[in-house]
Coordinates of C-alpha atoms in Angstrom, one line a residue:
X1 CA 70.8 109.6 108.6
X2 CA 68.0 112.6 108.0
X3 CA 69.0 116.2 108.0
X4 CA 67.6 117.4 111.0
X5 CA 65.4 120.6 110.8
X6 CA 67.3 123.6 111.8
X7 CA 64.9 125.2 114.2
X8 CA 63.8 128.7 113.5
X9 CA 66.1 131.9 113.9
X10 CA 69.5 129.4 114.4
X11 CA 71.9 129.5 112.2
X12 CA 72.1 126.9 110.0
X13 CA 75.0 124.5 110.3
X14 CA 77.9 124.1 107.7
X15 CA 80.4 121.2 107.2
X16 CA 84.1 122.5 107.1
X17 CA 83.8 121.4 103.8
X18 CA 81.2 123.9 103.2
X19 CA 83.1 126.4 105.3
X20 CA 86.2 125.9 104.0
X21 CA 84.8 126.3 100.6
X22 CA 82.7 129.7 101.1
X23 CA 85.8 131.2 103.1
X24 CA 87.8 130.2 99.4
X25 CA 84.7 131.8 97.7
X26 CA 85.3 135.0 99.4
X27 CA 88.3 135.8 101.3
X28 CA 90.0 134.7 104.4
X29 CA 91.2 138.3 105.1
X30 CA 88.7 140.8 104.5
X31 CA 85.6 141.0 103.3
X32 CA 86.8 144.2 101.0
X33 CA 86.1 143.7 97.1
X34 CA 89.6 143.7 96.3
X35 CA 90.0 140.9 98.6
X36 CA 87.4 138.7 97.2
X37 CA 88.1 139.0 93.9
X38 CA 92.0 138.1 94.9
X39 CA 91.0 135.1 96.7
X40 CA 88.5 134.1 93.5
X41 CA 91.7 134.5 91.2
X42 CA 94.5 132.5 94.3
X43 CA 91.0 129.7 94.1
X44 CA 90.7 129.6 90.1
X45 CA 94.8 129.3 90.1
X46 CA 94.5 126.2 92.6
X47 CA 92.2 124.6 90.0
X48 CA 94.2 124.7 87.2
X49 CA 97.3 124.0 89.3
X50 CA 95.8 120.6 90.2
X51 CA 94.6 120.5 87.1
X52 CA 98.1 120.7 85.4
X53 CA 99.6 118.6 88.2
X54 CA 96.6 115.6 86.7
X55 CA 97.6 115.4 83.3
X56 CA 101.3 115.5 84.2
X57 CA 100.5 111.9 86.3
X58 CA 97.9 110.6 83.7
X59 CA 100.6 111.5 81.2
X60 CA 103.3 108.9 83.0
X61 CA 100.2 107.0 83.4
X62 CA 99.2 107.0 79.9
X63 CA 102.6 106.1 78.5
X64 CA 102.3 102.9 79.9
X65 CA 99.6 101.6 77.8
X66 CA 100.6 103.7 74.6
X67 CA 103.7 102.1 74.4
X68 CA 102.2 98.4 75.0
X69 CA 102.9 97.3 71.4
X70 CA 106.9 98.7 71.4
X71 CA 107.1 96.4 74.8
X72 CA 105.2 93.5 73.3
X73 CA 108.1 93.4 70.2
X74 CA 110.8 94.2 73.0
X75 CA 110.0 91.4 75.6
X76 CA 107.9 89.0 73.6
X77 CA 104.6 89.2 75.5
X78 CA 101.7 87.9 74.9
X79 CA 98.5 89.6 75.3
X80 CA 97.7 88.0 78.7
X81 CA 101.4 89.8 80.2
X82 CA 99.7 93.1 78.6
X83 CA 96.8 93.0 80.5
X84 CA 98.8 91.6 84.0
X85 CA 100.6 95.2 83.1
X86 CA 97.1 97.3 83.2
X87 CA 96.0 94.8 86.3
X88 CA 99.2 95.7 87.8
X89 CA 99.0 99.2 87.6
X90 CA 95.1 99.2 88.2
X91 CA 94.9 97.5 91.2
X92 CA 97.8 98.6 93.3
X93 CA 96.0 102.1 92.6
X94 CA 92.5 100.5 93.7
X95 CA 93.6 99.1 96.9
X96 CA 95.3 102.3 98.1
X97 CA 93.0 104.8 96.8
X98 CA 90.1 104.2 99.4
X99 CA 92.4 103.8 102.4
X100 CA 94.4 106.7 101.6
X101 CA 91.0 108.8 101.1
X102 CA 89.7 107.5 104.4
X103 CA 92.8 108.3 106.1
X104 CA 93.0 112.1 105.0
X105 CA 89.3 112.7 105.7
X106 CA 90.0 112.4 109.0
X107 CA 93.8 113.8 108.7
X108 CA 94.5 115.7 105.8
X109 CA 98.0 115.6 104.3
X110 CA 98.4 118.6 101.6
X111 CA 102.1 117.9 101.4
X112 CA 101.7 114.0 100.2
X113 CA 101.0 115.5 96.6
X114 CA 104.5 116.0 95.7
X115 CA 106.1 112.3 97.4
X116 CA 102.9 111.1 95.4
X117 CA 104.5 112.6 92.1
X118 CA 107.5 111.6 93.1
X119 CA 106.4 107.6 93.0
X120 CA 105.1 107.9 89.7
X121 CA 108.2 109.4 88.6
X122 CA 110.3 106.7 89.8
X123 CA 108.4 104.1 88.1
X124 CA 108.7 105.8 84.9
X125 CA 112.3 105.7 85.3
X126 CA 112.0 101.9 85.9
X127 CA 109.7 101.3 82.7
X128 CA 112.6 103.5 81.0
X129 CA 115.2 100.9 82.0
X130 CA 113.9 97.7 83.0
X131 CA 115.9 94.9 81.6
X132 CA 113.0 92.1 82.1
X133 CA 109.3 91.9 82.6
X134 CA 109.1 91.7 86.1
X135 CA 111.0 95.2 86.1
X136 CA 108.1 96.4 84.4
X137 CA 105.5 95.2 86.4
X138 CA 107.3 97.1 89.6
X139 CA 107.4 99.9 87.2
X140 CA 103.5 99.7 86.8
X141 CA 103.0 99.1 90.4
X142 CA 105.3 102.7 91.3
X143 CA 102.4 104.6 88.6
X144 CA 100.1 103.0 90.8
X145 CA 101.1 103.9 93.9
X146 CA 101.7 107.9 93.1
X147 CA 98.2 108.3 91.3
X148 CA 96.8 106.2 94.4
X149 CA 98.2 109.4 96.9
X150 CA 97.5 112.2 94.3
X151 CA 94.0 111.6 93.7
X152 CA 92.5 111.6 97.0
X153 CA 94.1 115.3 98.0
X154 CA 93.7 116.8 94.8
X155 CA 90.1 116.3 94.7
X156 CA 89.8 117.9 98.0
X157 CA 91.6 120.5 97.2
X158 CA 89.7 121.0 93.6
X159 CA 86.3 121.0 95.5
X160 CA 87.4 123.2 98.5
X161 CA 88.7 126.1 95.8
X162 CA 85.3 125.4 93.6
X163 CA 84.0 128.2 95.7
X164 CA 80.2 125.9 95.2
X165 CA 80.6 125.1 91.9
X166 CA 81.3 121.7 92.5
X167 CA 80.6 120.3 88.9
X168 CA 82.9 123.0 87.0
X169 CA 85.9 122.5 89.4
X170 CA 85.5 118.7 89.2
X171 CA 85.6 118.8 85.8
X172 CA 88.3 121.0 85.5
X173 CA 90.2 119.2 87.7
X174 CA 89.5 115.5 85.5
X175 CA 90.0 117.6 82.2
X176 CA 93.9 117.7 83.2
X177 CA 93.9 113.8 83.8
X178 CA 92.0 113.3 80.6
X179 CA 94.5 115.5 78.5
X180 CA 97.2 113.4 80.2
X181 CA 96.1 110.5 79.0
X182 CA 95.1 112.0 75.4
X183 CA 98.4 113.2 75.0
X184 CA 100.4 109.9 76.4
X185 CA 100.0 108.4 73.0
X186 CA 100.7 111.0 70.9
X187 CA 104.1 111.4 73.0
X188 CA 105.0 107.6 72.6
X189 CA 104.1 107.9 68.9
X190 CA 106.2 110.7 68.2
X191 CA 108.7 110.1 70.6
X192 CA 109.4 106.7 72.6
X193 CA 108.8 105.1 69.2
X194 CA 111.1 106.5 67.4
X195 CA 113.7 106.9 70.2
X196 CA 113.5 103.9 72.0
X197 CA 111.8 103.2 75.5
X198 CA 114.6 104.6 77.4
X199 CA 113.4 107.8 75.9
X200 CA 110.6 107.7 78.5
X201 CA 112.9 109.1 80.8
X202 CA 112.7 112.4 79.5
X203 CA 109.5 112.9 80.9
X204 CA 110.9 112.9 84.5
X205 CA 110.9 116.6 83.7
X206 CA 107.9 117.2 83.7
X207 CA 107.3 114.9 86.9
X208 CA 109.8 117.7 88.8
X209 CA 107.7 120.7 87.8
X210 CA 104.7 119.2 89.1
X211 CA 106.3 118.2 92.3
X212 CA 106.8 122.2 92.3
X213 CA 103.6 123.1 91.9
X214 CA 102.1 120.5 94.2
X215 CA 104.3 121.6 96.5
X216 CA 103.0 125.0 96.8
X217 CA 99.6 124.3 96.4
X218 CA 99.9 122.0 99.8
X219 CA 100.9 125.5 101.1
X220 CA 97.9 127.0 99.9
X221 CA 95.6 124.5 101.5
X222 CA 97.4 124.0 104.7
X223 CA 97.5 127.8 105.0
X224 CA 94.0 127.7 104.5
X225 CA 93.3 125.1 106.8
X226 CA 95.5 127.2 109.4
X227 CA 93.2 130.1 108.9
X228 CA 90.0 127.7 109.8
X229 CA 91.4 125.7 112.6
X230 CA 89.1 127.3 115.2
X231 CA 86.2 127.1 113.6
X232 CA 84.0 124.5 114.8
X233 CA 82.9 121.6 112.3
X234 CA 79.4 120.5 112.9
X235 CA 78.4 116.6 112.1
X236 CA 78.4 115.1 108.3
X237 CA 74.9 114.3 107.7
X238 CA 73.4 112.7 104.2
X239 CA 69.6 113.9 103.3
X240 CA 68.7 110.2 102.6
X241 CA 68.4 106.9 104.9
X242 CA 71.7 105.1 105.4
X243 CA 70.4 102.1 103.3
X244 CA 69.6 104.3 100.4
X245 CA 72.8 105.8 101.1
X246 CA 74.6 103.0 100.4
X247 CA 72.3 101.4 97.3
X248 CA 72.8 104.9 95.5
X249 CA 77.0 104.2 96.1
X250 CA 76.4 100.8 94.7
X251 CA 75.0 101.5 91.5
X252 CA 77.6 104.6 91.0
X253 CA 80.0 102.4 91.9
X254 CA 78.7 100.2 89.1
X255 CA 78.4 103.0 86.6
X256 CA 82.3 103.9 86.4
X257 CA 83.2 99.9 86.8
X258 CA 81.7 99.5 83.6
X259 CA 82.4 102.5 81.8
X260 CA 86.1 102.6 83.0
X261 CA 85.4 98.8 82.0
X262 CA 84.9 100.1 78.5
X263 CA 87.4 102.9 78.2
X264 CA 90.2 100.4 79.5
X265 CA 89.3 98.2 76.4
X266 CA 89.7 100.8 74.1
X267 CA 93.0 102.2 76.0
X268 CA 94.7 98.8 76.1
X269 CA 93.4 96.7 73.1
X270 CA 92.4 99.6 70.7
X271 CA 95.7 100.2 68.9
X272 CA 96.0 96.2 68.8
X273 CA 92.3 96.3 67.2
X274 CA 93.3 98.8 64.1
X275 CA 96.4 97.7 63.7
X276 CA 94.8 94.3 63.1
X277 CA 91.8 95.4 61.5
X278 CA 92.6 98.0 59.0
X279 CA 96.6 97.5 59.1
X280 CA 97.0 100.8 59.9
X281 CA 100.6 101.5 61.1
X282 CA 101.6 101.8 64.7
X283 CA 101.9 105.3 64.4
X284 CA 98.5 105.4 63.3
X285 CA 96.7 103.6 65.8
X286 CA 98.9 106.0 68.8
X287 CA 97.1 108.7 66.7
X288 CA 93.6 106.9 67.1
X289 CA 94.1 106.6 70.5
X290 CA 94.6 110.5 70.7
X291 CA 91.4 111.1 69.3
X292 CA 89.7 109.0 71.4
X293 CA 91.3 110.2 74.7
X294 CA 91.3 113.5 73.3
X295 CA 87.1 113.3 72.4
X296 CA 86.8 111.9 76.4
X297 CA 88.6 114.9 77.6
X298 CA 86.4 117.2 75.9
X299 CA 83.1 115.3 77.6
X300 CA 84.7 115.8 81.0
X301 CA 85.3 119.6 80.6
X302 CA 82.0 120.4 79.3
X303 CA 80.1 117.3 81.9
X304 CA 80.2 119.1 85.2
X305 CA 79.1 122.9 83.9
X306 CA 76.6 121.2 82.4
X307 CA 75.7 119.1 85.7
X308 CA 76.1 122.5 87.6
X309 CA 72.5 123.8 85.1
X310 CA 70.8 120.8 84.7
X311 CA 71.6 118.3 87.3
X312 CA 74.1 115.8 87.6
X313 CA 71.2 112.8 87.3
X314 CA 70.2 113.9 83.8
X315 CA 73.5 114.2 82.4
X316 CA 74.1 111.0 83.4
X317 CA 70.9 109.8 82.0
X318 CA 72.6 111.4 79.5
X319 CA 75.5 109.8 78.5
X320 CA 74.1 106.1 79.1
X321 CA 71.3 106.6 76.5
X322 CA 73.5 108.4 74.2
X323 CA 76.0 106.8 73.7
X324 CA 74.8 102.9 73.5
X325 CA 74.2 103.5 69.6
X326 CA 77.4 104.1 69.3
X327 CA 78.8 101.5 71.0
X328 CA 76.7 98.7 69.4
X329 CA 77.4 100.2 65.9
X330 CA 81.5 100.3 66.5
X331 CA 82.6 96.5 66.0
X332 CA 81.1 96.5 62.7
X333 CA 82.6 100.1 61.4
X334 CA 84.7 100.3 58.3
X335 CA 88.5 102.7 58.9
X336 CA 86.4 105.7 58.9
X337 CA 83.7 105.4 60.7
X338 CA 85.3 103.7 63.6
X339 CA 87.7 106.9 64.0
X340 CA 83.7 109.2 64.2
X341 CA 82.3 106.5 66.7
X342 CA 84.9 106.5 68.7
X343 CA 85.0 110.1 68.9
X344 CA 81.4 110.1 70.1
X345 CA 81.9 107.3 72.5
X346 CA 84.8 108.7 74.3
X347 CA 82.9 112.5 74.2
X348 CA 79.3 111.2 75.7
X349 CA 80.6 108.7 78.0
X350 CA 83.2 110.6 79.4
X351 CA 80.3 113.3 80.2
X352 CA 79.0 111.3 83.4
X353 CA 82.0 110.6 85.5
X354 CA 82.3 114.2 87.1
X355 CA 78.6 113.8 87.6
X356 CA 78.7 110.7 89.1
X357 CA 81.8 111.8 91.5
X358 CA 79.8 115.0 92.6
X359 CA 76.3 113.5 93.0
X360 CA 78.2 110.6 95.0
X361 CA 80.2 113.3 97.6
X362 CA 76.7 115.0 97.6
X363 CA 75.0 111.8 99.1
X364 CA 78.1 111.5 101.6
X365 CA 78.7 115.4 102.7
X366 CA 82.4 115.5 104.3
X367 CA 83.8 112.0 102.6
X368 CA 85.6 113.6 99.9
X369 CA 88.7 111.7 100.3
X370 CA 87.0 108.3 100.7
X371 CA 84.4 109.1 97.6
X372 CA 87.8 109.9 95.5
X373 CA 89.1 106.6 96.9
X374 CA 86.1 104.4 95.6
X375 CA 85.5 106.5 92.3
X376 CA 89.9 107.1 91.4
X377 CA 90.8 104.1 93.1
X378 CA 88.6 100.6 93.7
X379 CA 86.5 101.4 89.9
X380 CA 89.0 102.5 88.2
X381 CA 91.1 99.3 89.8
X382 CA 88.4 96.8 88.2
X383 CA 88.2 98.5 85.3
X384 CA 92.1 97.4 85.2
X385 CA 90.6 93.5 85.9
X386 CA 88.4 93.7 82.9
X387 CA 91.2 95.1 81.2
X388 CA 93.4 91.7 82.4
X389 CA 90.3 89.7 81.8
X390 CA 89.8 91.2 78.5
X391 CA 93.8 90.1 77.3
X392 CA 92.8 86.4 77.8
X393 CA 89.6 86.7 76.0
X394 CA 91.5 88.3 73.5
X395 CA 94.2 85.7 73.2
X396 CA 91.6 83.0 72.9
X397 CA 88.7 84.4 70.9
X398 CA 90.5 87.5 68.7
X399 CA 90.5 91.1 69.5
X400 CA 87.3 91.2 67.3
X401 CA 85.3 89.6 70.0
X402 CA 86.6 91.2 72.8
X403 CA 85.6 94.6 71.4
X404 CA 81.9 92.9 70.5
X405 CA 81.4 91.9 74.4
X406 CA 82.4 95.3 75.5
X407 CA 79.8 97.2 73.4
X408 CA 77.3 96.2 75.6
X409 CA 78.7 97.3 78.7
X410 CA 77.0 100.7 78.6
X411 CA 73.8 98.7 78.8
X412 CA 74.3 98.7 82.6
X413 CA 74.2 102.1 82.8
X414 CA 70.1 101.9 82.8
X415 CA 70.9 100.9 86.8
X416 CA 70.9 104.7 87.2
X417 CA 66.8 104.5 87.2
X418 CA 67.6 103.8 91.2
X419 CA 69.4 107.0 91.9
X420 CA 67.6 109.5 94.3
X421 CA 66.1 112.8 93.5
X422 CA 69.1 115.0 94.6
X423 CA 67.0 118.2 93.7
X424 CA 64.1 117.0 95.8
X425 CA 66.6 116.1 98.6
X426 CA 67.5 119.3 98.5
X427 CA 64.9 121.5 98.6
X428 CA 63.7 119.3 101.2
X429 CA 66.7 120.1 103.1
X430 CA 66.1 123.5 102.6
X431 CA 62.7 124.1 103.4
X432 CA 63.4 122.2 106.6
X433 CA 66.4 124.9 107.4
X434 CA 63.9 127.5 106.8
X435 CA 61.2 126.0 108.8

């Protein structure tokens, strides 16, 4: 699986992804300035449309777990039924995610983004009205599916308009899903609380602008995939050995199972944990939550410039070694101090995962669907086990304990000491296309 040398005075070969990416970069009609810089702007727009479009599905998504203690009081469940909820939702994501992002590298669908939405909005409409638990669990499993179709597509799209700068427009585009999920809770706290859970219906509203938008962003990329269709696509070729290849996947793989491991934790359990540590009101702990979610958003956004500069490696180096103080310091914080950790936690660790996701379609060149698959769908789907897992353990040992286990997940993070030398890969690569 070695990059072949390009022999001297050929051209060198680009993937479509590369192509279709430097034609976004520049302009697919003309090569006059005007041009460019209108087809920068139509890229940077794309961005933040998908970007939008993400925190309006981690927003439904969100909501689920914010309002976990308002459905505990309304259906009597125990913490076991809370976790079968973020298993639910977790998994039926997980097992989609990859197939769906295997299917669409080799067809892609630009106009699934909006029947994706459209899943997600139907469930919140089930969560709004469900009359028993199993009505919620279907719920759960309708989240599921959408964000299982959005995220493949989306990050296509998000890379293809990056115009190269794959760790900005990756971060950009998980900035969106982070500020969904910051501002689920505050939402819940401020609205389904005091209004009731049908009261979640009212975000369908939002679900129908994004099918909009995701609408017409499909026409962007299918028009730009028009525009390309007689360009020839050369092979997909990683600069490392197929084993290595597949040892590198395994221990990024590993990286966001645990630390989507951890963040589920705190996203499930975390209100449960104030509320029964400090007696702070539920309110409160929604607020808590925010801060959090809202701290892990700010790592995304500033992550991937940062891994554009420096290298993604580092900044996952990073945000394991960083943040394990915290982590082991947070079951034993008084009120205030465990709102400052958590603020830390959720900022550094948060700072790796558009890292790992672009190192990981930089080791598999042309995967992008299948990578979003693995990294959306099958992690973020065990993280969703642990989070099941974690309700038992938390029904038989406290919440206490559950929240001492989980500080030293981060400790698995040292695994990234077997992650290859991208930068040496690629001036490898390059000095064998000059050669």
């Amino acid at each position: 699986m070695r990059q072949p040398a390009t022999p001297a005075g050929a051209p060198a070969k680009k993937s479509t992804e590369h192509a279709l990416t430097d034609t976004t970069a520049t302009t697919v009609a003309t090569p006059a300035t005007a041009s460019h810089t209108s087809a920068q702007a139509t890229a940077f727009t794309v961005i933040l449309a998908v970007s939008f479009c993400h925190c309006v599905n981690d927003i439904m998504q969100s909501l689920l777990s914010a309002i976990y203690p308002l459905l505990k009081d309304n259906y009597g469940l125990d913490f076991w039924q809370i976790g079968l909820l973020t298993f639910t939702f977790q998994v039926t994501a997980s097992l989609l995610q990859p197939l769906i992002g295997m299917v669409t590298d080799k067809r892609p669908m630009p106009y699934s983004l909006p029947y994706g939405m459209a899943a997600s909005l139907i469930g919140l409409i089930v969560l709004a009205y469900a009359g028993h638990y199993s009505l919620l669990l279907i719920g759960a499993s309708l989240i599921g599916i959408g964000s299982a179709i959005f995220h493949p597509e989306s990050s296509r799209i998000a890379r293809f308009a990056s115009g190269g700068r794959f760790g900005l427009a990756q971060s950009l585009f998980q900035v969106g899903g982070n500020l969904g999920q910051a501002i689920g809770p505050l939402l819940a706290a401020f609205i389904v609380v005091p209004f009731g859970q049908t009261s979640i219906a009212w975000f369908a509203v939002g679900s129908l602008i994004g099918i909009i938008v995701l609408w017409r962003v499909g026409g962007w990329y299918s028009r730009l995939r028009a525009s390309l269709a007689n360009r020839k696509a050369a092979s997909f070729v990683s600069p490392f050995p197929r084993r290595k290849v597949m040892g590198a996947l395994a221990v990024l793989t590993l990286l966001v199972l645990t630390k989507n491991a951890y963040v589920a934790s705190l996203a499930s359990y975390y209100t449960f944990y104030a509320i029964d540590k400090f007696g702070v009101s539920v309110q409160m702990s929604q607020v808590m939550l925010f801060l959090f979610l809202g701290a892990s958003a700010l790592g995304i956004l500033l992550g991937g410039p940062f891994g554009d500069r420096y290298g993604q490696k580092p900044m996952i180096w990073f945000s394991i070694v960083g943040v394990l103080p915290f982590t082991l310091a947070l079951p034993y914080a008084n009120f205030e101090w465990t709102m400052v950790l958590t603020v830390l936690i959720g900022l550094i660790l948060s700072s790796a995962f558009s890292n790992i996701v672009v190192f990981a379609q930089e080791l598999v060149p042309g995967r992008v669907g299948m990578i979003a698959g693995i990294f959306f769908g099958f992690a973020f789907g065990m993280g969703g086990i642990a989070a099941a897992v974690l309700g038992v353990v938390a029904d038989m040992k406290g919440i206490d304990f559950v929240f001492q286990v989980c500080s030293y997940l981060p400790l698995l993070g040292l695994l990234t000491v077997f992650l290859p030398n991208m930068k040496e890969a690629r001036k490898i690569e390059d000095d064998a296309t000059i050669g």
